[in-house]
Amino acid sequence: MSGTKLYEILVAAMPDLRGRLGAGSVLKDYTWFRVGGPAEVLFSPADEADLAYFMKALPADVPVTTIGLGSNLLVRDGGIDGVVIRLGRGFNQIEVEEGSRLRVGTAVPDTKVARAAADAGIAGLAFYRGIPGGIGGALRMNGGAHGTETCDVLVEARASDRSGNIHVLSVGDMGYTYRHCGAPEDYIFTEALFQGRPGDPAEILAEMDEIAAYREEVQPIKSRTGGSTFKNPQDNKSWQLIDAAGCRGLAVGDAKVSELHCNFLINEGNASAADLETLGETVRERVKETSGVQLEWEIKRLGKPA
């Protein structure tokens, strides 16, 4: 089915839809790598109710893929079939609640959550200053940095399922392990409630400044990158294994292993998604050959080849 045909079917089936629906949207515009083919249909819901309405009316045979702010994402050059959902302004709310709690929409950038917590005198969330992307991705990946993970501060999360039903999941329901969430794959997270502790705003901001300075010193944050490429194996660090395998600076076309931090792949200009994925697989092969360790991708790879 062409994107235009699916778009027409969905428009006809959803007369009360309030969000933005489009056919053939180029997804590279939404990823930090700046690579990737088109979405057959891209939908940005107006709010949680609009998302639920869309999911209830969506034909069961149409595949759904959810993307966030695109920081930890590699969309292949052939694009993504079916519907791609990207949450936007309707999921950007931040509310301070009693007891050092913060309720936020899942389109809010992680760094903005850290800042809002600091402004409210809520300690314990400053680590989000060191995580690229948005809260939706942090929920799905159990995002963490500097010794703290999402599972350590989450109280509950809201999500819509494939049928448009809304669920509230406690942190125990999320089935968290290292960089993994056990919630059903078809759940689209819409909101999170975090628990912090009372803190001094100036001290929290100072902690955030230290985190930001550290990131700038050791990570290629000004490059087109997707963040950490591979999960850290047990009792090992991926960057050390990659470095020991001689992959620092390795390149495939304009895709390159960062010389600053070799668990980061960067697009130096005109790399394709295929270049980046080929480079990543080459790194995995060389690390396996030299150390016997099989690295696991942390970056989510979606879609089909060109």
Tab-separated table of C-alpha atoms in Angstrom:
chain	number	residue	atom	x	y	z
A	1	MET	CA	0.000	0.000	0.000
A	2	SER	CA	1.295	3.467	-0.846
A	3	GLY	CA	1.591	6.117	1.805
A	4	THR	CA	-1.018	8.220	0.012
A	5	LYS	CA	-3.514	5.333	-0.061
A	6	LEU	CA	-3.064	4.543	3.642
A	7	TYR	CA	-3.337	8.235	4.455
A	8	GLU	CA	-6.659	8.463	2.594
A	9	ILE	CA	-8.005	5.384	4.401
A	10	LEU	CA	-7.085	6.809	7.790
A	11	VAL	CA	-8.524	10.253	7.066
A	12	ALA	CA	-11.817	8.668	6.047
A	13	ALA	CA	-11.915	6.425	9.114
A	14	MET	CA	-11.108	9.179	11.634
A	15	PRO	CA	-13.261	12.277	11.035
A	16	ASP	CA	-12.692	13.626	14.558
A	17	LEU	CA	-8.907	13.388	14.522
A	18	ARG	CA	-7.264	16.576	15.822
A	19	GLY	CA	-3.586	15.768	15.401
A	20	ARG	CA	-1.376	16.096	12.316
A	21	LEU	CA	-1.395	13.277	9.772
A	22	GLY	CA	0.886	13.179	6.749
A	23	ALA	CA	2.061	10.760	4.046
A	24	GLY	CA	5.671	10.165	3.071
A	25	SER	CA	7.271	12.356	5.724
A	26	VAL	CA	11.076	12.149	5.629
A	27	LEU	CA	12.197	10.747	8.966
A	28	LYS	CA	15.816	11.862	8.728
A	29	ASP	CA	14.548	15.311	9.705
A	30	TYR	CA	13.584	13.834	13.094
A	31	THR	CA	16.708	11.838	13.947
A	32	TRP	CA	19.964	13.076	15.446
A	33	PHE	CA	21.951	11.083	12.890
A	34	ARG	CA	20.070	12.919	10.116
A	35	VAL	CA	19.598	9.707	8.132
A	36	GLY	CA	16.643	7.530	7.231
A	37	GLY	CA	13.889	7.070	4.679
A	38	PRO	CA	10.232	8.153	4.803
A	39	ALA	CA	7.354	7.127	7.018
A	40	GLU	CA	4.463	5.661	5.033
A	41	VAL	CA	2.267	7.791	7.302
A	42	LEU	CA	3.419	10.048	10.156
A	43	PHE	CA	0.982	10.969	12.946
A	44	SER	CA	1.499	13.561	15.682
A	45	PRO	CA	-1.447	13.362	18.114
A	46	ALA	CA	-2.856	16.490	19.697
A	47	ASP	CA	-2.954	14.907	23.175
A	48	GLU	CA	-3.528	11.596	24.951
A	49	ALA	CA	-7.242	11.493	24.105
A	50	ASP	CA	-6.462	12.101	20.420
A	51	LEU	CA	-3.882	9.313	20.495
A	52	ALA	CA	-6.411	6.917	22.067
A	53	TYR	CA	-9.014	7.847	19.443
A	54	PHE	CA	-6.501	7.201	16.664
A	55	MET	CA	-5.453	3.828	18.066
A	56	LYS	CA	-9.061	2.677	18.499
A	57	ALA	CA	-9.896	3.533	14.877
A	58	LEU	CA	-6.641	2.273	13.330
A	59	PRO	CA	-7.087	-0.961	11.334
A	60	ALA	CA	-5.521	-3.891	13.199
A	61	ASP	CA	-3.325	-4.893	10.237
A	62	VAL	CA	-1.524	-1.535	10.034
A	63	PRO	CA	1.853	-1.673	11.810
A	64	VAL	CA	2.675	1.068	14.310
A	65	THR	CA	6.116	2.415	15.207
A	66	THR	CA	6.693	5.063	17.854
A	67	ILE	CA	9.657	7.422	17.778
A	68	GLY	CA	10.646	10.071	20.290
A	69	LEU	CA	13.136	12.878	19.826
A	70	GLY	CA	15.306	10.664	17.617
A	71	SER	CA	18.474	10.660	19.722
A	72	ASN	CA	18.854	6.912	20.179
A	73	LEU	CA	17.481	5.939	16.797
A	74	LEU	CA	18.719	4.712	13.428
A	75	VAL	CA	16.023	4.703	10.750
A	76	ARG	CA	17.054	2.618	7.751
A	77	ASP	CA	17.163	4.170	4.296
A	78	GLY	CA	14.035	2.422	3.005
A	79	GLY	CA	11.885	4.046	5.651
A	80	ILE	CA	9.162	2.582	7.857
A	81	ASP	CA	5.950	0.932	6.662
A	82	GLY	CA	2.601	1.617	8.296
A	83	VAL	CA	2.127	4.442	10.789
A	84	VAL	CA	4.927	6.202	12.633
A	85	ILE	CA	3.744	8.059	15.738
A	86	ARG	CA	5.741	10.984	17.073
A	87	LEU	CA	4.511	12.730	20.205
A	88	GLY	CA	4.862	16.509	20.237
A	89	ARG	CA	3.443	19.618	21.869
A	90	GLY	CA	0.464	17.880	23.429
A	91	PHE	CA	2.863	15.835	25.550
A	92	ASN	CA	5.160	18.638	26.721
A	93	GLN	CA	3.576	19.459	30.085
A	94	ILE	CA	5.582	19.691	33.321
A	95	GLU	CA	3.774	19.881	36.677
A	96	VAL	CA	5.344	20.111	40.126
A	97	GLU	CA	3.416	18.089	42.731
A	98	GLU	CA	3.611	17.871	46.504
A	99	GLY	CA	6.216	15.638	48.083
A	100	SER	CA	9.037	16.508	45.634
A	101	ARG	CA	7.285	14.931	42.682
A	102	LEU	CA	7.344	15.949	39.029
A	103	ARG	CA	4.719	14.894	36.467
A	104	VAL	CA	5.829	15.279	32.849
A	105	GLY	CA	4.712	14.437	29.348
A	106	THR	CA	6.824	11.991	27.415
A	107	ALA	CA	7.804	14.467	24.681
A	108	VAL	CA	9.662	16.597	27.233
A	109	PRO	CA	13.448	16.488	26.673
A	110	ASP	CA	15.364	14.817	29.501
A	111	THR	CA	17.482	17.911	30.040
A	112	LYS	CA	14.353	20.045	30.479
A	113	VAL	CA	13.118	17.666	33.201
A	114	ALA	CA	16.404	18.082	35.051
A	115	ARG	CA	16.121	21.862	34.827
A	116	ALA	CA	12.472	21.928	35.949
A	117	ALA	CA	13.335	19.766	38.945
A	118	ALA	CA	16.219	22.052	39.872
A	119	ASP	CA	14.041	25.147	39.626
A	120	ALA	CA	11.517	23.468	41.947
A	121	GLY	CA	14.174	22.435	44.461
A	122	ILE	CA	13.755	18.735	43.659
A	123	ALA	CA	16.998	16.752	43.898
A	124	GLY	CA	17.569	13.305	42.420
A	125	LEU	CA	16.710	14.053	38.788
A	126	ALA	CA	19.863	15.950	37.778
A	127	PHE	CA	21.203	12.842	36.023
A	128	TYR	CA	18.726	13.499	33.210
A	129	ARG	CA	20.981	16.413	32.210
A	130	GLY	CA	23.370	13.788	30.878
A	131	ILE	CA	20.869	11.834	28.759
A	132	PRO	CA	20.008	12.922	25.208
A	133	GLY	CA	16.448	12.511	23.988
A	134	GLY	CA	13.048	12.634	25.645
A	135	ILE	CA	11.257	11.063	28.584
A	136	GLY	CA	9.390	8.571	26.390
A	137	GLY	CA	12.689	7.044	25.334
A	138	ALA	CA	13.976	7.106	28.906
A	139	LEU	CA	10.918	5.118	30.010
A	140	ARG	CA	11.279	2.586	27.202
A	141	MET	CA	15.056	2.174	27.634
A	142	ASN	CA	15.359	2.636	31.417
A	143	GLY	CA	17.617	5.540	30.535
A	144	GLY	CA	20.327	6.361	33.019
A	145	ALA	CA	23.596	8.189	33.592
A	146	HIS	CA	26.055	8.916	36.384
A	147	GLY	CA	24.924	6.025	38.554
A	148	THR	CA	21.159	6.613	38.438
A	149	GLU	CA	18.529	5.036	36.171
A	150	THR	CA	14.908	5.843	35.387
A	151	CYS	CA	13.761	2.907	37.508
A	152	ASP	CA	15.310	4.609	40.553
A	153	VAL	CA	13.096	7.710	40.330
A	154	LEU	CA	9.925	6.617	38.517
A	155	VAL	CA	6.672	6.294	40.465
A	156	GLU	CA	4.334	5.456	37.582
A	157	ALA	CA	3.798	5.907	33.860
A	158	ARG	CA	0.724	6.273	31.659
A	159	ALA	CA	0.455	4.537	28.292
A	160	SER	CA	-1.971	3.834	25.464
A	161	ASP	CA	-2.116	0.308	24.072
A	162	ARG	CA	-2.776	-0.779	20.464
A	163	SER	CA	-6.537	-0.654	21.079
A	164	GLY	CA	-6.512	2.842	22.575
A	165	ASN	CA	-6.947	1.730	26.175
A	166	ILE	CA	-5.082	3.832	28.760
A	167	HIS	CA	-2.993	2.053	31.394
A	168	VAL	CA	-1.255	3.317	34.516
A	169	LEU	CA	1.839	1.259	35.336
A	170	SER	CA	3.760	1.384	38.597
A	171	VAL	CA	7.532	1.201	38.415
A	172	GLY	CA	7.201	-2.457	39.403
A	173	ASP	CA	4.930	-3.072	36.416
A	174	MET	CA	7.591	-1.768	34.043
A	175	GLY	CA	9.828	-4.839	34.365
A	176	TYR	CA	13.012	-2.809	34.283
A	177	THR	CA	16.494	-4.223	33.812
A	178	TYR	CA	19.614	-2.587	32.379
A	179	ARG	CA	18.548	-0.506	29.348
A	180	HIS	CA	15.371	-2.573	29.035
A	181	CYS	CA	11.691	-2.174	29.834
A	182	GLY	CA	9.388	-5.171	30.169
A	183	ALA	CA	6.163	-3.275	29.430
A	184	PRO	CA	4.372	-4.479	26.274
A	185	GLU	CA	6.060	-3.278	23.094
A	186	ASP	CA	2.825	-1.809	21.753
A	187	TYR	CA	2.394	0.534	24.732
A	188	ILE	CA	2.946	4.194	23.832
A	189	PHE	CA	3.987	6.097	26.944
A	190	THR	CA	2.263	9.444	27.393
A	191	GLU	CA	3.205	10.645	30.891
A	192	ALA	CA	5.570	9.914	33.783
A	193	LEU	CA	5.522	10.721	37.482
A	194	PHE	CA	8.925	11.048	39.140
A	195	GLN	CA	9.886	11.057	42.805
A	196	GLY	CA	12.745	13.251	43.942
A	197	ARG	CA	13.738	14.673	47.301
A	198	PRO	CA	14.014	18.206	48.686
A	199	GLY	CA	17.173	19.953	47.551
A	200	ASP	CA	18.818	23.324	47.141
A	201	PRO	CA	18.310	24.688	43.612
A	202	ALA	CA	21.814	26.184	43.461
A	203	GLU	CA	23.419	22.865	44.444
A	204	ILE	CA	21.313	20.952	41.933
A	205	LEU	CA	22.220	23.390	39.141
A	206	ALA	CA	25.891	23.052	40.056
A	207	GLU	CA	25.570	19.267	39.776
A	208	MET	CA	23.937	19.670	36.369
A	209	ASP	CA	26.751	21.969	35.235
A	210	GLU	CA	29.288	19.312	36.213
A	211	ILE	CA	27.369	16.680	34.247
A	212	ALA	CA	27.158	18.951	31.192
A	213	ALA	CA	30.875	19.783	31.353
A	214	TYR	CA	31.762	16.111	31.633
A	215	ARG	CA	29.631	15.233	28.611
A	216	GLU	CA	31.194	17.955	26.498
A	217	GLU	CA	34.682	16.821	27.481
A	218	VAL	CA	34.286	13.099	26.774
A	219	GLN	CA	31.425	12.759	24.250
A	220	PRO	CA	30.992	14.089	20.684
A	221	ILE	CA	27.793	15.934	21.597
A	222	LYS	CA	28.218	18.549	18.854
A	223	SER	CA	28.335	15.894	16.120
A	224	ARG	CA	25.519	14.070	14.367
A	225	THR	CA	25.392	11.060	16.625
A	226	GLY	CA	22.911	8.702	18.256
A	227	GLY	CA	24.427	8.561	21.726
A	228	SER	CA	25.871	5.353	23.127
A	229	THR	CA	25.816	2.768	20.354
A	230	PHE	CA	26.198	-0.464	22.320
A	231	LYS	CA	25.123	-1.570	25.773
A	232	ASN	CA	27.889	-2.119	28.301
A	233	PRO	CA	28.417	-5.872	28.750
A	234	GLN	CA	28.512	-7.201	32.277
A	235	ASP	CA	31.837	-6.349	33.961
A	236	ASN	CA	33.017	-4.502	30.829
A	237	LYS	CA	32.732	-1.133	29.125
A	238	SER	CA	31.887	-1.126	25.426
A	239	TRP	CA	34.234	1.735	24.584
A	240	GLN	CA	37.208	-0.099	26.062
A	241	LEU	CA	36.436	-3.251	24.062
A	242	ILE	CA	35.987	-1.191	20.885
A	243	ASP	CA	39.238	0.656	21.483
A	244	ALA	CA	41.116	-2.583	22.175
A	245	ALA	CA	39.767	-3.986	18.890
A	246	GLY	CA	41.396	-1.099	17.014
A	247	CYS	CA	38.136	0.515	15.952
A	248	ARG	CA	38.677	4.056	17.201
A	249	GLY	CA	38.343	6.276	14.105
A	250	LEU	CA	37.177	3.392	11.874
A	251	ALA	CA	35.004	4.653	8.996
A	252	VAL	CA	32.546	3.449	6.367
A	253	GLY	CA	31.903	6.299	3.971
A	254	ASP	CA	30.977	9.313	6.094
A	255	ALA	CA	30.062	7.097	9.053
A	256	LYS	CA	32.833	7.051	11.627
A	257	VAL	CA	33.614	5.694	15.092
A	258	SER	CA	34.228	8.785	17.219
A	259	GLU	CA	37.837	9.306	18.184
A	260	LEU	CA	36.698	11.173	21.296
A	261	HIS	CA	34.476	8.359	22.608
A	262	CYS	CA	34.499	5.186	20.562
A	263	ASN	CA	31.093	3.910	21.710
A	264	PHE	CA	29.647	6.740	19.617
A	265	LEU	CA	29.108	6.566	15.868
A	266	ILE	CA	28.961	9.885	14.039
A	267	ASN	CA	27.717	11.068	10.667
A	268	GLU	CA	30.449	13.298	9.303
A	269	GLY	CA	28.310	14.625	6.485
A	270	ASN	CA	26.593	12.391	3.965
A	271	ALA	CA	26.523	8.990	5.652
A	272	SER	CA	23.552	6.759	4.933
A	273	ALA	CA	21.814	4.633	7.506
A	274	ALA	CA	23.364	1.628	5.748
A	275	ASP	CA	26.841	3.125	6.267
A	276	LEU	CA	26.207	3.585	9.983
A	277	GLU	CA	24.719	0.134	10.464
A	278	THR	CA	27.512	-1.519	8.457
A	279	LEU	CA	30.068	0.301	10.585
A	280	GLY	CA	28.329	-0.800	13.767
A	281	GLU	CA	28.227	-4.427	12.642
A	282	THR	CA	31.898	-4.263	11.660
A	283	VAL	CA	32.731	-3.012	15.147
A	284	ARG	CA	30.724	-5.857	16.690
A	285	GLU	CA	32.585	-8.418	14.561
A	286	ARG	CA	36.019	-7.052	15.485
A	287	VAL	CA	35.173	-6.892	19.191
A	288	LYS	CA	33.927	-10.484	19.034
A	289	GLU	CA	37.136	-11.560	17.324
A	290	THR	CA	39.450	-9.820	19.779
A	291	SER	CA	37.627	-10.266	23.090
A	292	GLY	CA	35.013	-12.958	22.588
A	293	VAL	CA	32.324	-10.476	23.717
A	294	GLN	CA	29.246	-9.977	21.548
A	295	LEU	CA	28.166	-6.357	21.858
A	296	GLU	CA	24.433	-5.629	21.852
A	297	TRP	CA	23.030	-2.589	20.079
A	298	GLU	CA	21.674	0.078	22.416
A	299	ILE	CA	20.575	2.284	19.526
A	300	LYS	CA	17.194	1.239	18.147
A	301	ARG	CA	17.335	0.318	14.467
A	302	LEU	CA	14.001	0.598	12.655
A	303	GLY	CA	12.624	0.206	9.148
A	304	LYS	CA	13.835	-1.472	5.985
A	305	PRO	CA	16.951	-1.102	3.829
A	306	ALA	CA	16.815	1.010	0.687
